[in-house]
Structure formats: C-alpha cells, structure tokens
Coordinates of C-alpha atoms and ligand atoms in Angstrom, one line a residue:
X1 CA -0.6 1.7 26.4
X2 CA -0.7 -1.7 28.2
X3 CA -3.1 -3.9 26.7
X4 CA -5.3 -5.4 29.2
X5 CA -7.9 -6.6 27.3
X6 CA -8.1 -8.1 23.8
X7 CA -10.7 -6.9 21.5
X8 CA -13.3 -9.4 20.9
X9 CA -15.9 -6.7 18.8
X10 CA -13.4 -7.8 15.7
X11 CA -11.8 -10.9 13.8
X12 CA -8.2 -10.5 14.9
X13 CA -6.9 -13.4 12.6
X14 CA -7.4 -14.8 9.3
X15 CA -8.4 -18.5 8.6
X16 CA -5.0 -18.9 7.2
X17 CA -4.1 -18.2 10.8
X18 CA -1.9 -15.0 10.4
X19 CA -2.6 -11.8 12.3
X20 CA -5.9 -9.7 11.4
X21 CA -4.0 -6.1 12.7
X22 CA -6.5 -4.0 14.8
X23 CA -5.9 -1.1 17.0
X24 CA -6.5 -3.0 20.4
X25 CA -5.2 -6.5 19.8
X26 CA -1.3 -5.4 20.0
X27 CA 1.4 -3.8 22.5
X28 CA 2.8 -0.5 20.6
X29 CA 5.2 -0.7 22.7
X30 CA 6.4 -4.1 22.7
X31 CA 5.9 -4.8 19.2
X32 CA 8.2 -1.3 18.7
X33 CA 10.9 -3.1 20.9
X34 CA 10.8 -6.5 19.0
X35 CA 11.3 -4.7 15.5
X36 CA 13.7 -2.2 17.1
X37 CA 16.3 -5.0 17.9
X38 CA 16.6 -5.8 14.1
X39 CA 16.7 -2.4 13.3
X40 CA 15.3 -2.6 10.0
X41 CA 15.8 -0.8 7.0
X42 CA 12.8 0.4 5.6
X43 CA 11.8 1.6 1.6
X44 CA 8.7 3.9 1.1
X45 CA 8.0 3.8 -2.7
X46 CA 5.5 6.7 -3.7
X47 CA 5.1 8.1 -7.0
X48 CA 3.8 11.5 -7.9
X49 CA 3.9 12.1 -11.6
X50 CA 2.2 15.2 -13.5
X51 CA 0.3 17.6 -10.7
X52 CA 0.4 14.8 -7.5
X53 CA 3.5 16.7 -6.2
X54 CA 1.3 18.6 -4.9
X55 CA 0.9 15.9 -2.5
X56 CA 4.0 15.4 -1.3
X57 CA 4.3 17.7 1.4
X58 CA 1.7 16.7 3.2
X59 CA 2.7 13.2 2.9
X60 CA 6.3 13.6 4.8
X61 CA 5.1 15.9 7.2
X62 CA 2.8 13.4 8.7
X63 CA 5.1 10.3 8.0
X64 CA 8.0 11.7 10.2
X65 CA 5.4 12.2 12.9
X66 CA 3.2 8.7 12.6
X67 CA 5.6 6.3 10.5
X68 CA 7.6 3.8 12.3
X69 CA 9.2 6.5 14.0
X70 CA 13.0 6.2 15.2
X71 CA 13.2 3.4 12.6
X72 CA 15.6 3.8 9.2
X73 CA 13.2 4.9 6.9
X74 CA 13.9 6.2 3.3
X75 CA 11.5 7.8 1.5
X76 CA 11.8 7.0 -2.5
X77 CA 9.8 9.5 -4.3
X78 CA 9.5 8.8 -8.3
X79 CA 8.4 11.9 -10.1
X80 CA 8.6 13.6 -13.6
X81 CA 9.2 16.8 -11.8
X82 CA 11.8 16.3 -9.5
X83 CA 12.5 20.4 -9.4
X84 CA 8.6 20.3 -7.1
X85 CA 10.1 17.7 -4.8
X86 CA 9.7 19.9 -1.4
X87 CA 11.8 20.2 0.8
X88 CA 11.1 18.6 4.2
X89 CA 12.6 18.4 7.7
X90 CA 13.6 14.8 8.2
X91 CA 14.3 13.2 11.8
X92 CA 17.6 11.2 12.4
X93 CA 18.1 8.1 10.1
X94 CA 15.6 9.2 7.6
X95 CA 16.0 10.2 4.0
X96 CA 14.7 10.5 0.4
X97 CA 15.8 9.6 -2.4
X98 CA 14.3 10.8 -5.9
X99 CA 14.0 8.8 -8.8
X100 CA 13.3 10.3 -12.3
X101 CA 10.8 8.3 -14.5
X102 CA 8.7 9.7 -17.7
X103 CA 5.6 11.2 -17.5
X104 CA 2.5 9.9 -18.1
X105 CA -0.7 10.6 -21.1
X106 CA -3.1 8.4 -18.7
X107 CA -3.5 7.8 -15.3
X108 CA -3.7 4.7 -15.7
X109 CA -0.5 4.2 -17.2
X110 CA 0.9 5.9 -13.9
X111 CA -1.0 2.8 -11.8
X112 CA 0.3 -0.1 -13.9
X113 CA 3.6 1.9 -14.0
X114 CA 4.1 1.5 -10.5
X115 CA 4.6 -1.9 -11.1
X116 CA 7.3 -1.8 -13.8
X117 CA 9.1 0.9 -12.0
X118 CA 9.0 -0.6 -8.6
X119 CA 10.5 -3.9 -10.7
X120 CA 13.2 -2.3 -11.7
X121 CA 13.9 -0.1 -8.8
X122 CA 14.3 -2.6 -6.4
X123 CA 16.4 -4.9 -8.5
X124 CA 19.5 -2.0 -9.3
X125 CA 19.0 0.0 -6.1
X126 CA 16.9 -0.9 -3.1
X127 CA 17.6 -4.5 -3.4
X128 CA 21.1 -3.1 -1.4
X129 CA 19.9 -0.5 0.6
X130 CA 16.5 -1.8 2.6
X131 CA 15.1 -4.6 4.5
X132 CA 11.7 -3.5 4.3
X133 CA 9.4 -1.8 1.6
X134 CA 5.9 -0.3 1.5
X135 CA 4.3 0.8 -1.5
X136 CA 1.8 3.9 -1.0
X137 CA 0.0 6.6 -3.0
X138 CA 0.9 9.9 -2.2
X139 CA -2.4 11.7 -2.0
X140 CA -2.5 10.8 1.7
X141 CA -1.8 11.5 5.3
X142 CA -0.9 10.2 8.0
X143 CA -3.0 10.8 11.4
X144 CA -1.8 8.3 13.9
X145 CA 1.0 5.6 14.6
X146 CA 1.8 3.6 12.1
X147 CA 4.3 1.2 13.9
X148 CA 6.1 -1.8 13.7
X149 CA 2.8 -4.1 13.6
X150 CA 2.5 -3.5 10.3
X151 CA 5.4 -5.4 9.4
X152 CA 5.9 -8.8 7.7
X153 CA 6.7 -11.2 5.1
X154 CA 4.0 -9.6 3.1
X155 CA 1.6 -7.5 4.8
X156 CA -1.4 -5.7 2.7
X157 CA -4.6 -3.7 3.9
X158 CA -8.2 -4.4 3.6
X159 CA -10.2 -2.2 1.4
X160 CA -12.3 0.1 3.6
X161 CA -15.6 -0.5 1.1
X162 CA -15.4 -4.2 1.3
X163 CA -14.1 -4.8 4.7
X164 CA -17.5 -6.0 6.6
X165 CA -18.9 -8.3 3.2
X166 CA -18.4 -11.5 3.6
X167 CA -19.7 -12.6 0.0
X168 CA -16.4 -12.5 -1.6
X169 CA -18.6 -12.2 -5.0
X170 CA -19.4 -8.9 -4.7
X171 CA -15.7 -8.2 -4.4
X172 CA -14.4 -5.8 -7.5
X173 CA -12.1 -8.8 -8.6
X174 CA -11.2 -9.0 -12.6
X175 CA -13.6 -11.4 -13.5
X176 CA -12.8 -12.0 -17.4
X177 CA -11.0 -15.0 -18.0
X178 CA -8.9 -13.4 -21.1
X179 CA -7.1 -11.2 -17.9
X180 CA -4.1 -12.8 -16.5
X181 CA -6.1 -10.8 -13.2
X182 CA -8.8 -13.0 -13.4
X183 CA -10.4 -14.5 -9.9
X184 CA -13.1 -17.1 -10.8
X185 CA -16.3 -16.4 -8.9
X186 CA -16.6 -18.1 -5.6
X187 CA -12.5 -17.6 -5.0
X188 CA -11.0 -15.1 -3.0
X189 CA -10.2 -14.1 0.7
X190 CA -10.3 -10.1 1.0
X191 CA -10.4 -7.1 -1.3
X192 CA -6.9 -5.7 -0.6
X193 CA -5.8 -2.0 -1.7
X194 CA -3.8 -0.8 -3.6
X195 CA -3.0 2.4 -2.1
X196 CA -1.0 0.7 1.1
X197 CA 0.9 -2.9 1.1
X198 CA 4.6 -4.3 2.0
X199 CA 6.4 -6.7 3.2
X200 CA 11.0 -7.8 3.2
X201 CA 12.4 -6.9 0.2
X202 CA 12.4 -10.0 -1.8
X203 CA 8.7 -10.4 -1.3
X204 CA 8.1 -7.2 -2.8
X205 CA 10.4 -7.9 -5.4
X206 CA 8.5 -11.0 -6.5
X207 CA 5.2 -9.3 -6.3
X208 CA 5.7 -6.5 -8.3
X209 CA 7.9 -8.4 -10.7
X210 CA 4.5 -11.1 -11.5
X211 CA 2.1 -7.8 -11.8
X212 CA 4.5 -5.9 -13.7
X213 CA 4.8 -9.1 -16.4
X214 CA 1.1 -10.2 -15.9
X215 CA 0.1 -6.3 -17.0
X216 CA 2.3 -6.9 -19.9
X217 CA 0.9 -9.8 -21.0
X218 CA -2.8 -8.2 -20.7
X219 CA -1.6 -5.6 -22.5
X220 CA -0.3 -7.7 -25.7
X221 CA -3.9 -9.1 -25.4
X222 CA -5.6 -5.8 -25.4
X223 CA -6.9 -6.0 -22.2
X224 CA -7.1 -3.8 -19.2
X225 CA -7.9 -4.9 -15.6
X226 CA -10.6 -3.7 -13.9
X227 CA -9.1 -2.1 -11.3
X228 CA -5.8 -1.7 -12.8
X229 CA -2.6 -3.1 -10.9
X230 CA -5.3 -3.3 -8.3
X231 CA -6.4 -6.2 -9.6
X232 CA -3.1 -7.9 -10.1
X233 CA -1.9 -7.2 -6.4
X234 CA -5.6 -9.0 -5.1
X235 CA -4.9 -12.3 -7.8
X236 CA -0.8 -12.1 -6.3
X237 CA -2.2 -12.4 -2.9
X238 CA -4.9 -15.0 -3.5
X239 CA -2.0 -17.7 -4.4
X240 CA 0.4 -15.9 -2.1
X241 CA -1.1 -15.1 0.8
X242 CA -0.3 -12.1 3.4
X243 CA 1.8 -12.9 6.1
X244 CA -0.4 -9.9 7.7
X245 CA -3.5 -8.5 7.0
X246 CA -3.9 -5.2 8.4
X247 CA -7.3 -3.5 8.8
X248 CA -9.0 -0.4 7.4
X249 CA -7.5 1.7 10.3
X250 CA -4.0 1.5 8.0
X251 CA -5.9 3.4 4.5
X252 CA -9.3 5.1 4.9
X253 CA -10.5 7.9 3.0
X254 CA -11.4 11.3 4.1
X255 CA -14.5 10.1 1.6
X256 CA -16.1 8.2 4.0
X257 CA -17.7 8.8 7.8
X258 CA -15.4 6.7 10.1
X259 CA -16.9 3.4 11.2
X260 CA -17.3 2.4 14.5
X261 CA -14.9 -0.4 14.5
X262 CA -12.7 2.4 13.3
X263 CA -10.8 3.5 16.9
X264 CA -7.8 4.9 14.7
X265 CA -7.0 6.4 11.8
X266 CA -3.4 6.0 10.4
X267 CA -3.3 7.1 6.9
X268 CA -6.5 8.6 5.4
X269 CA -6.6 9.2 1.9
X270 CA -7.3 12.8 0.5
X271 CA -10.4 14.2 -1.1
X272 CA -9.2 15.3 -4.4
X273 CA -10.9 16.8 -7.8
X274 CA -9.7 14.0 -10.0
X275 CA -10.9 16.0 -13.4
X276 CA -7.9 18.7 -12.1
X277 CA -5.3 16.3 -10.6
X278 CA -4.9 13.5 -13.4
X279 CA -3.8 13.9 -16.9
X280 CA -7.0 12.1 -18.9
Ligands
UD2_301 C1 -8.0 5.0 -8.4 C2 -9.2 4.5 -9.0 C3 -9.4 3.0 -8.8 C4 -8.2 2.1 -9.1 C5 -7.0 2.7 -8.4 C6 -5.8 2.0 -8.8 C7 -11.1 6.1 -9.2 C8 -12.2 6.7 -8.4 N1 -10.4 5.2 -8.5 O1 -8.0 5.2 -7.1 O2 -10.4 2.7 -9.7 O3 -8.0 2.0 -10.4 O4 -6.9 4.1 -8.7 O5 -4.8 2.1 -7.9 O6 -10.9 6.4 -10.3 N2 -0.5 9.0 -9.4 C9 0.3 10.0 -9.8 N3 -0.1 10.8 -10.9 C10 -1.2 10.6 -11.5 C11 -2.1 9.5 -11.1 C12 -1.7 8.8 -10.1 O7 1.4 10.2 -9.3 O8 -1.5 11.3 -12.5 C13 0.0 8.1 -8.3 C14 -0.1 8.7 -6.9 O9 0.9 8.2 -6.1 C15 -1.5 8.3 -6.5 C16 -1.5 6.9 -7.0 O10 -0.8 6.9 -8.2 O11 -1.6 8.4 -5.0 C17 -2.9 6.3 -7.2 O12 -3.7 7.1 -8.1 P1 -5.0 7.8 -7.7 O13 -4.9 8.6 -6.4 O14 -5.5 8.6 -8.8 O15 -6.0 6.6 -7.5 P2 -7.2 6.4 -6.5 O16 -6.7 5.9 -5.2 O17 -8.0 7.7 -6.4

C-alpha cells in the first residue's frame, strides 16, 4: 500500500508528541524496510498455565502468518504443562522456547506472576538473546499484519473500552492510596492493556522489574490491585511514558462489534467460558 493520504478521522499523535499508531497513518512497507535493516531480535513472552494451552495453537498459527513476518522472532511460552506445548510449523528464523514455571491456585496469581517471571526471565536468558520483547496473553489471534510499526522504546495499546473517553476519571485506574498502583483522580493519559505491550529489552526489563516489586509490596500490605498487574503496567507508564501508543486495532476482543474507526483487526482476543478455563 502507498499511502497517499493521511487519516485525519483519528488523533494520530499523543500530546507527549509520540506516534498515536493507526492503520492509515504509516507505510507497511517502508516502515518493514527501516526495521528490517537492524534486523532485530524479537521475544514474545506468553504464558499458558493450567487449561490456557489450549490456546496456544491458535496463537502461533496466526503469528507466523500476521507477526512481523521475516523478522527473528522467538516465541517464549511459560507453561506448567510443557508436555501440551503443540507442535507448530515455524517459518525461517523463528523459534520457541519453553520455560517451566509452577502452577497456579488463582488466576490472579497467574496475572501478577507474569510480572515476577518475566523479571526473572529476562535477566538469566533473554537479556542475551533479543532486542525486542512483547508481552501477550495467549487467548488470542492474530487476523492481520502486525508489523514493524509497532515497535519502540516502549510501545503499549489502548484499551478497546476506554479508547474514545476523554474523562480520564472514568478510567479503571487503582484509586486507593494504600496501593503502590494508585493514580490520584484527575491524572492519567490512557487506559493501556494488559493483554499486548513491548518495547527494547532493557525497557521491558525495567517495567516488569517496578510491577513485579510494586505487587510485592501490595501484597505485604494486603492489598490487591484493581485490575491486577493491569494496574501496575497503567501507573509504570503514567511516569514513564510510551515511546508508542498503538491503537485498539493492535488488541480487540471478539466480545465486542468492531468500531468504525476500527479498519483492521490484528489480534482479537477470544471469547472464552472463564468459569471452565481458570482455576478459581
Ligand atoms: C482479566 C480480567 C481483568 C484483568 C486482567 C488482568 C475479567 C473479565 N477480566 O482479563 O479484570 O484483571 O485479566 O490482565 O476477569 N493465564 C493463564 N492461565 C490462567 C489464567 C491466565 O495462562 O489460568 C494467562 C494467559 O496468558 C491469559 C492471560 O494470563 O491470556 C490473561 O488472563 P485472562 O485471559 O484470564 O484475562 P482477561 O484478559 O480475560
């Protein structure tokens, strides 16, 4: 595609001045080019603990077809069950890599754990072996591209509920001050995701690092975010802002009608009976 026009129906940067990513307002084929010269290295981590193995599948499937294809990717899969870890045809310069961690009593403990296990992940092994790394959930696929534009320093996604309200109030922030997640009322930029956010190695290291000890801390005081690590990763990028904020195209929900500012979906997340799919 040769973009000939720029959209104008959408806010294409932040008021931080950093790109607003929308399908429309980039080259594929350019940006593909730009990144391709570096040849990054790039770390998916996904967990699927207990029954989300399920997932998996699907997951790869569609990521060799849509996910920065021809790039170095390396799928790091963190299960309990590493016997249900499928296996899938990769292309060239693609791989996975499984990492064992325990199971879980509460799902919960699985989101927070994503945190501590990313932590220490990245510091013994991915530290070395990627430039790049995206944390996602695994009950999710991917429909179109998902290219090179999505790369950066720190890039996360807007939440698909909260992208078109302005009254950052309204957002699902923690708002008890005892939480180390607490956002005061009147603060805040976006309501970011959970399910989809990366950025260079270090970045990510640093990120999941603060949530992982901020949890901890909540936890001594016997308290629980709102939202879970949710919550952390939206307080992280208030004081650390995104180097790129990517739109809902990058994480809807198969939930959800699309929206007309919508003109691609890239990773939609899966309906799923949560009563049969979690542990609690
Ligand atoms: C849930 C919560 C939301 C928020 C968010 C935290 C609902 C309706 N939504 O959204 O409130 O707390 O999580 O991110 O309750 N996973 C496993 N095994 C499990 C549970 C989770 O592997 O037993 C992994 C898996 O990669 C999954 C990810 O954690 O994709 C997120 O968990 P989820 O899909 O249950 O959470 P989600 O997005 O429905």
């Amino acid at each position: 595609m040769i973009l000939k026009e720029r959209r104008t129906d959408v806010n294409s940067v932040t008021n931080w001045n950093v790109p607003l990513v929308w399908e429309g307002t980039f080259d594929p084929v350019v940006i593909d080019a730009i990144y391709k010269r570096m040849d990054p290295r790039v770390a998916v981590i996904v967990f699927a603990i207990g029954k989300y193995t399920q997932f998996i599948k699907a997951f790869l499937k569609s990521g060799e077809k849509y996910f920065l294809v021809d790039f170095r990717v390396t799928y790091y899969i963190f299960t309990d069950h590493k016997e249900n870890v499928p296996q899938v045809k990769l292309g060239r310069s693609r791989n996975i890599s499984v990492i064992t961690v325990p199971s879980a009593k509460r799902w919960q403990e699985v989101v927070f754990g994503r945190m501590k296990w990313a932590t220490i992940a990245i510091e013994t092994q991915i530290v070395n072996e990627a430039d790049y790394v995206f944390m996602m959930d695994i009950d999710s696929v991917f429909h179109n591209r998902f290219g090179a534009e999505s790369l950066s320093r720190l890039s996360a996604v807007l939440h698909r509920i909260y992208y078109k309200n302005t009254h950052r109030d309204s957002f699902l922030y923690e708002r008890r001050p005892e939480s180390t997640a607490h956002i005061p009322a009147g603060k805040g930029d976006y309501y970011y995701t959970a399910a989809v956010w990366g950025g260079y190695v270090e970045d990510m290291y640093k990120l999941v690092k603060q949530c992982y000890t901020q949890a901890e801390e909540d936890s001594k005081n016997n308290i629980e975010a709102a939202w879970q690590e949710e919550s952390h990763l939206n307080k992280y990028l208030l004081h650390n802002k995104p180097a790129k904020v990517l739109s809902p195209e990058y994480l809807w929900s198969d939930y959800d009608a699309v929206q007309a500012d919508i003109k691609v979906v890239r990773i939609s997340q899966l309906v799923k009976d949560y009563a049969k799919v979690r542990p609690n």
